[in-house]
Coordinates of N, CA, C and O and ligand atoms in Angstrom, one line a residue:
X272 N 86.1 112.0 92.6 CA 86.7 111.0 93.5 C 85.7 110.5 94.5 O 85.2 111.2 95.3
X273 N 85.5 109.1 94.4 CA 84.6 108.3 95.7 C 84.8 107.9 96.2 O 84.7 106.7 95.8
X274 N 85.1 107.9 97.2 CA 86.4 107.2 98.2 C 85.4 106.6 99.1 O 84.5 107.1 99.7
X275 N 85.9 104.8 98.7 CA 85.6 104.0 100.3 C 86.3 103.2 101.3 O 87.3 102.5 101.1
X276 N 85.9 103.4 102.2 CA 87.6 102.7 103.4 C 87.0 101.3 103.9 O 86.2 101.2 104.8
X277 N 87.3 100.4 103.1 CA 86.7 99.2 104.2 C 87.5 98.6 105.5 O 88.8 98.6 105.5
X278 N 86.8 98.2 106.4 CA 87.5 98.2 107.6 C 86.8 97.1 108.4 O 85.7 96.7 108.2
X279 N 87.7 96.7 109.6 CA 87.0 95.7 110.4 C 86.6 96.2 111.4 O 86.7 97.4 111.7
X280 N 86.0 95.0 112.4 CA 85.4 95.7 113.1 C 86.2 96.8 114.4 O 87.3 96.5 114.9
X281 N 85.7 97.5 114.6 CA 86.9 98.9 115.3 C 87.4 98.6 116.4 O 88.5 98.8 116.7
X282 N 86.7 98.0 117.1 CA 87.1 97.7 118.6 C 88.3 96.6 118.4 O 89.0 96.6 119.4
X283 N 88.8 95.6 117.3 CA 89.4 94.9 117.2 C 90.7 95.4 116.1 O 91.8 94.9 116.1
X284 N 90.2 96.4 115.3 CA 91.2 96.2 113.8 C 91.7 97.6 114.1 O 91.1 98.6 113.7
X285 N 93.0 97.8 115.1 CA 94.1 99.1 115.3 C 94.5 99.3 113.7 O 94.6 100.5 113.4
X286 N 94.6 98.6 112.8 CA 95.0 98.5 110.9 C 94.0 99.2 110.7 O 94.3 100.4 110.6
X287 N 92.9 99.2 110.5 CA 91.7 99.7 110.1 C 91.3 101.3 110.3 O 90.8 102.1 109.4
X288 N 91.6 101.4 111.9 CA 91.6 102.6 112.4 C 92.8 103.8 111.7 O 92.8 105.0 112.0
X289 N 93.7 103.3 111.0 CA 94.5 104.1 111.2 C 94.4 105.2 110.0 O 94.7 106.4 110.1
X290 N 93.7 104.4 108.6 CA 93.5 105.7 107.4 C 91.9 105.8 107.8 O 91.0 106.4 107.1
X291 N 91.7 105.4 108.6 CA 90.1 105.8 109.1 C 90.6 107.3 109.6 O 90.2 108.3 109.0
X292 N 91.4 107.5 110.8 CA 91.4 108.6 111.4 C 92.4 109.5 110.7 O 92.9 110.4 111.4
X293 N 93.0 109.2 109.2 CA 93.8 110.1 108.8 C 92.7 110.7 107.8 O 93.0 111.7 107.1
X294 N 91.5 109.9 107.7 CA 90.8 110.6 106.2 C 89.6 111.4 107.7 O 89.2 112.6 107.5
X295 N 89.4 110.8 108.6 CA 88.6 112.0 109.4 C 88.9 113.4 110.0 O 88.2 114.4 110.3
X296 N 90.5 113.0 110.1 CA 91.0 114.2 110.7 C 91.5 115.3 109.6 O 91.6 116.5 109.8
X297 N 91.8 114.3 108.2 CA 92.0 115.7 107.4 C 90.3 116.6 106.4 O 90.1 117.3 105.4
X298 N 89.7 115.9 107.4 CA 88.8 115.7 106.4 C 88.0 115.7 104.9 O 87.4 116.6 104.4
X299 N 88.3 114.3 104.7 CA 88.3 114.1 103.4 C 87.1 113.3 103.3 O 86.9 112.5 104.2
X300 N 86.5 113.4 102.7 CA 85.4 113.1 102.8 C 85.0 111.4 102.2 O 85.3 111.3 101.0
X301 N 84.1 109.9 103.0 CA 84.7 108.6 102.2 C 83.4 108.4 103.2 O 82.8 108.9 104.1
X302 N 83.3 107.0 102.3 CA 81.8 106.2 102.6 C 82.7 104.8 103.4 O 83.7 104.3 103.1
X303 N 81.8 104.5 104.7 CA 82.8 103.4 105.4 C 82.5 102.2 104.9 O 81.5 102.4 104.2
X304 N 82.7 101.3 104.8 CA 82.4 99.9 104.8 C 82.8 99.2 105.2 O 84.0 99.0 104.9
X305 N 82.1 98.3 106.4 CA 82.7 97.8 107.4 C 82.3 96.1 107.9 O 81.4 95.6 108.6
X306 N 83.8 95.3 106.9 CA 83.3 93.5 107.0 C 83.7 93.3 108.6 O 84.7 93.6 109.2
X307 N 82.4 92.5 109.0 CA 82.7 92.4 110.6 C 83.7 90.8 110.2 O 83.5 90.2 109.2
X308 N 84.9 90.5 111.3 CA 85.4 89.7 111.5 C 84.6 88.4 111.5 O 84.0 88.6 112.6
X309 N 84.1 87.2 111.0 CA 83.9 85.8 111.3 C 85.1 84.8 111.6 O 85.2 84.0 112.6
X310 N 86.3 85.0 110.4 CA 86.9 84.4 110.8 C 87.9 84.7 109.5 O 87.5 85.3 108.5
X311 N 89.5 84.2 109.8 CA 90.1 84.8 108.8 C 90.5 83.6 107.6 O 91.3 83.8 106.7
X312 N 89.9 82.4 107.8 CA 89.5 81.3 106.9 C 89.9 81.6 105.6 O 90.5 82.7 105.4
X313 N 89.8 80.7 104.3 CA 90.0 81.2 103.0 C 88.4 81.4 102.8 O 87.9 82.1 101.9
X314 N 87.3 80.5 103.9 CA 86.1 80.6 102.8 C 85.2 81.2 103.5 O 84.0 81.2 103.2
X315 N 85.8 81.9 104.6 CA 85.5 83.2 105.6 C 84.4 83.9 105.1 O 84.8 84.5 104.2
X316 N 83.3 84.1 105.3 CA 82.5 85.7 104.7 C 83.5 86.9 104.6 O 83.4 87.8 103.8
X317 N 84.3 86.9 105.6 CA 85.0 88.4 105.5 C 86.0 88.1 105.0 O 86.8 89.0 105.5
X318 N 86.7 87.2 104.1 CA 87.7 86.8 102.9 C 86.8 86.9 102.0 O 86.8 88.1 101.6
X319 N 85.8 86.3 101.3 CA 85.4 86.6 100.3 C 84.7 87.9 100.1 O 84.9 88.4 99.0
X320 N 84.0 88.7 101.1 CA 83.5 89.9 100.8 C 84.9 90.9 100.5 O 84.9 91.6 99.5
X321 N 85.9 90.8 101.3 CA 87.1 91.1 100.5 C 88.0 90.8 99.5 O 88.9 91.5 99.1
X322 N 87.8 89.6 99.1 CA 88.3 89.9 98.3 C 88.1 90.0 96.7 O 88.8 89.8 95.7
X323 N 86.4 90.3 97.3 CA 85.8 91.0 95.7 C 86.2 92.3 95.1 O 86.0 92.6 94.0
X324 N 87.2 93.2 96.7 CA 87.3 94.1 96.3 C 89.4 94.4 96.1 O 90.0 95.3 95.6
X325 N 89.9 93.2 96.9 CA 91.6 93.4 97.5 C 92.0 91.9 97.0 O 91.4 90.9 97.5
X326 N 92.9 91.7 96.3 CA 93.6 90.5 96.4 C 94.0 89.6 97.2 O 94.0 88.4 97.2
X327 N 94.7 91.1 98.4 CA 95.3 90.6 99.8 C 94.6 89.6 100.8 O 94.9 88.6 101.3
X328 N 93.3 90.5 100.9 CA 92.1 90.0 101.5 C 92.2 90.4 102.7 O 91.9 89.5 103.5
X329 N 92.6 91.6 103.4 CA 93.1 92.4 104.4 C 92.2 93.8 104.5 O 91.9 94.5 103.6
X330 N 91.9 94.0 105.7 CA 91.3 95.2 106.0 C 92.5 96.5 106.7 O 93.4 95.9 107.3
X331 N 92.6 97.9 106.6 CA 91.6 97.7 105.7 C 92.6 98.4 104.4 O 93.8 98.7 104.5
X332 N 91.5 98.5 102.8 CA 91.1 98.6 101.8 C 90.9 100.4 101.1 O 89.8 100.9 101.3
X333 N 91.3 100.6 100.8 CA 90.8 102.6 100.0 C 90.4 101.7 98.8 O 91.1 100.7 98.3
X334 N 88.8 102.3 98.3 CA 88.5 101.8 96.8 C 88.4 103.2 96.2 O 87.4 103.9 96.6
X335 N 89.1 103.8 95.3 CA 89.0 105.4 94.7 C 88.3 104.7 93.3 O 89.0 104.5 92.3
X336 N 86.9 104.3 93.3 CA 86.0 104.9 92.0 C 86.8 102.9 91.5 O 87.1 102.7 90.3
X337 N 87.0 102.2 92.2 CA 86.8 100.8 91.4 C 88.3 100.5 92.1 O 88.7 99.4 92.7
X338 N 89.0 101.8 91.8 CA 90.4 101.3 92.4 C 91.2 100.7 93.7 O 91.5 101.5 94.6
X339 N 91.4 99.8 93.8 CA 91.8 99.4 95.0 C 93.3 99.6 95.8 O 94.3 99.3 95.3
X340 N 93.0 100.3 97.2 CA 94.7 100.5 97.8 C 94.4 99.6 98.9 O 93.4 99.7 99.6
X341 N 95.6 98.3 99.0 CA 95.3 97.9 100.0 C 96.5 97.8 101.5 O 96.8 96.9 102.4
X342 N 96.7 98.8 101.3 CA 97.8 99.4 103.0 C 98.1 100.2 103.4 O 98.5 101.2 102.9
X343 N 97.9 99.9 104.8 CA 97.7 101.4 105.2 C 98.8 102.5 104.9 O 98.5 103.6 105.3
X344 N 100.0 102.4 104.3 CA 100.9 103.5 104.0 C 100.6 103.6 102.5 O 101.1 104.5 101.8
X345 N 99.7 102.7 101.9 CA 100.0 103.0 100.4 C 98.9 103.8 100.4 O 99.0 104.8 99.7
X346 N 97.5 103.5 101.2 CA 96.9 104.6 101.3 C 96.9 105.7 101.6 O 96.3 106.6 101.0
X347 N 97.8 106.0 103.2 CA 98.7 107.2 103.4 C 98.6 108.0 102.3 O 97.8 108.8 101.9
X348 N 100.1 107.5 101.8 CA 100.4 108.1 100.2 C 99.3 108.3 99.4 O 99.0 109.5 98.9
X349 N 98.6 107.3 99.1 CA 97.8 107.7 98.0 C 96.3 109.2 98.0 O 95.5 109.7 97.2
X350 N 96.6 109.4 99.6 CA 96.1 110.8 99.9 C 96.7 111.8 100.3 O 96.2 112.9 100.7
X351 N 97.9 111.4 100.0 CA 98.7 112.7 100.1 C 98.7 113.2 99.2 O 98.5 114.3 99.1
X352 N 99.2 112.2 97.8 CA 98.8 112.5 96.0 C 97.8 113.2 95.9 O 97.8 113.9 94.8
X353 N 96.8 113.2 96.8 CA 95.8 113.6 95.7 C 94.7 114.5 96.6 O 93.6 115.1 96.3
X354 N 95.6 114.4 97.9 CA 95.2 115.8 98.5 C 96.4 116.8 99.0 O 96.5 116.9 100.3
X355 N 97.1 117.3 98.3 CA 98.0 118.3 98.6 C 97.7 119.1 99.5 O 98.3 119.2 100.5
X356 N 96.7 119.8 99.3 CA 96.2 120.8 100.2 C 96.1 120.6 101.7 O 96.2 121.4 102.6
X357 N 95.8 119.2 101.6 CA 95.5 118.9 103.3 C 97.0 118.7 103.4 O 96.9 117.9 104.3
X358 N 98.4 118.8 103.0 CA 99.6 118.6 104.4 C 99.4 117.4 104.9 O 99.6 117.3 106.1
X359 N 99.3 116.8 104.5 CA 99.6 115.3 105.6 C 100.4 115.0 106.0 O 100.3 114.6 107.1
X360 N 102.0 115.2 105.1 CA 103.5 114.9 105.3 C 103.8 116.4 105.5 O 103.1 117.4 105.1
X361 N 105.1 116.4 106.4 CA 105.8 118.0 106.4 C 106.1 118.6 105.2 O 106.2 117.9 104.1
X362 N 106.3 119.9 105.2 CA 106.8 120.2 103.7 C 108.1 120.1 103.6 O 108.5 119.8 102.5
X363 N 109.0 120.4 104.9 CA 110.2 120.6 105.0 C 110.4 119.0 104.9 O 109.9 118.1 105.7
X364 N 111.7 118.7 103.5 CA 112.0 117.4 103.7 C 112.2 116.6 104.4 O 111.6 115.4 104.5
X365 N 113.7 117.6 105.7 CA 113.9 116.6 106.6 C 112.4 116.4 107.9 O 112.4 115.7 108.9
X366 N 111.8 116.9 107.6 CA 110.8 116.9 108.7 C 109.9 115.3 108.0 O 109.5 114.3 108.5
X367 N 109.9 115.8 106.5 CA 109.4 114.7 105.9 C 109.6 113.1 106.1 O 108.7 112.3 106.0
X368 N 111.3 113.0 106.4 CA 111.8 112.2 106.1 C 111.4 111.4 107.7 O 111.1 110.2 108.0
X369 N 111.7 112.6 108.7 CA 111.7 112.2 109.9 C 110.3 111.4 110.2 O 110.4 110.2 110.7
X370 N 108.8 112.0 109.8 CA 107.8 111.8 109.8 C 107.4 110.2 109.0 O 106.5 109.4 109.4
X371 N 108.0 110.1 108.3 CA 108.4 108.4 107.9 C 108.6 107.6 108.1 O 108.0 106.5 107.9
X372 N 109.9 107.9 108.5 CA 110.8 107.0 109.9 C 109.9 106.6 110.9 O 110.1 105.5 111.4
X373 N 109.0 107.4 111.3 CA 108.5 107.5 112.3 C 106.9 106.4 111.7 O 106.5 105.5 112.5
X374 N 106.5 106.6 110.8 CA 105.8 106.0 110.5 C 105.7 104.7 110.0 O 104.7 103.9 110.1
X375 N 107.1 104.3 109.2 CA 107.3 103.0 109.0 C 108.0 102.5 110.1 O 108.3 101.3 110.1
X376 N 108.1 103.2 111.1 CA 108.6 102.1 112.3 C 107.4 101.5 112.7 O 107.2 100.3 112.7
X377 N 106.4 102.6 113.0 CA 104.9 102.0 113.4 C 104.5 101.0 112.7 O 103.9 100.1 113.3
X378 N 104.9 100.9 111.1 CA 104.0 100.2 110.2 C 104.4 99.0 110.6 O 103.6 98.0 110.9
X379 N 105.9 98.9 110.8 CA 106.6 97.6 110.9 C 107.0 96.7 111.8 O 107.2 95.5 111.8
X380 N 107.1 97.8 112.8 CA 108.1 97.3 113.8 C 106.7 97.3 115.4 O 105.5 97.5 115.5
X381 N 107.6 97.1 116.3 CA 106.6 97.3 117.4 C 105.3 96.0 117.8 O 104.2 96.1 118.3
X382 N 106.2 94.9 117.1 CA 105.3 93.5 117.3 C 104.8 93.0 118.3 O 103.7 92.4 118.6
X383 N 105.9 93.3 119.1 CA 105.4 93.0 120.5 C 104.7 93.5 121.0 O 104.0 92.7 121.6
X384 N 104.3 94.8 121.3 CA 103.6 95.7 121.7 C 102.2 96.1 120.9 O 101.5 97.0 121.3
X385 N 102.1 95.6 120.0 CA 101.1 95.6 118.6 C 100.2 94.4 119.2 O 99.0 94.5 119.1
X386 N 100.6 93.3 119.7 CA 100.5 91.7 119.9 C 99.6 92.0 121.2 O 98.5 91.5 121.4
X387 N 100.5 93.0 122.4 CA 99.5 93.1 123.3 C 98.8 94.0 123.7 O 98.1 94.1 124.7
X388 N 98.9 94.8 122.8 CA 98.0 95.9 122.7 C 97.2 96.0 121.6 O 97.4 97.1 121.1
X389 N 96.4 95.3 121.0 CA 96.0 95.6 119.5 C 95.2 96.9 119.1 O 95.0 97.5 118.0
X390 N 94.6 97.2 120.9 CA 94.0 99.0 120.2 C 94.6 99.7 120.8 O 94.5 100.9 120.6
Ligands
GSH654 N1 100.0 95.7 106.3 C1 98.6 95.7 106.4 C2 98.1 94.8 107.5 C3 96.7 94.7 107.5 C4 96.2 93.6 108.4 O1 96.9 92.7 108.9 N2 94.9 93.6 108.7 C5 94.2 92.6 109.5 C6 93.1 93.2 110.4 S1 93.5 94.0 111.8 C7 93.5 91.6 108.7 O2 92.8 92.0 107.8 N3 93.8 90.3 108.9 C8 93.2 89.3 108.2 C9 94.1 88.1 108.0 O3 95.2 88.1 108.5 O4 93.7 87.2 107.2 C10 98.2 97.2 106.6 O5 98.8 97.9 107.3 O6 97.2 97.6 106.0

């Protein structure tokens, strides 16, 4: 498995940071790549450098060996799949469930506070 996280630039992309510090803290080991913001245009350098690799054209990106994840909960998931061992989610269901809740509120909700706080 070769895992790469593309991301923008940090000081600006709170999205970016977030499977950045879930693949550092569990330590999993991933090569960064990081398109600096120009502009979010269709003919943007950082639209087309992404989306040679994401449809979406969104940072950031998990590329596992060609494969492309492009969100941050689908990446979540897609390292919990395939790293069991690190625990990411609780084991105990309801802890599981709770831990969800809690995370798709983040994903989702919290616009206003996302809007003025972006890191
Ligand atoms: N739902 C996505 C949102 C990602 C997202 O909005 N990323 C921003 C960067 S902070 C982006 O790439 N924006 C470019 C654009 O809106 O065109 C996720 O959580 O991964």
């Amino acid at each position: 498995m070769a895992l790469q996280l593309y991301v923008g630039n940090k000081n600006y992309s709170s999205w970016s940071m977030r499977p950045w510090v879930l693949l550092k803290q569990a330590g999993i080991p991933f090569d960064e790549v990081m398109i600096r913001f120009d502009s979010f245009d269709v003919d943007s350098v950082f639209k087309q450098r992404l989306r040679a690799v994401s449809p979406l054209g969104k940072v950031p990106v998990l590329v596992d060996d060609g494969f492309a994840i492009w969100d941050t909960l689908a990446i979540a998931e897609y390292l919990a799949e395939h790293f069991p061992e690190k625990q990411l989610w609780p084991a105990d269901a309801r802890a599981r469930a709770r831990a969800r809740s809690v995370c798709a509120e983040m994903h989702s909700g919290f616009s206003a506070l996302r809007n003025h706080c972006p890191m």
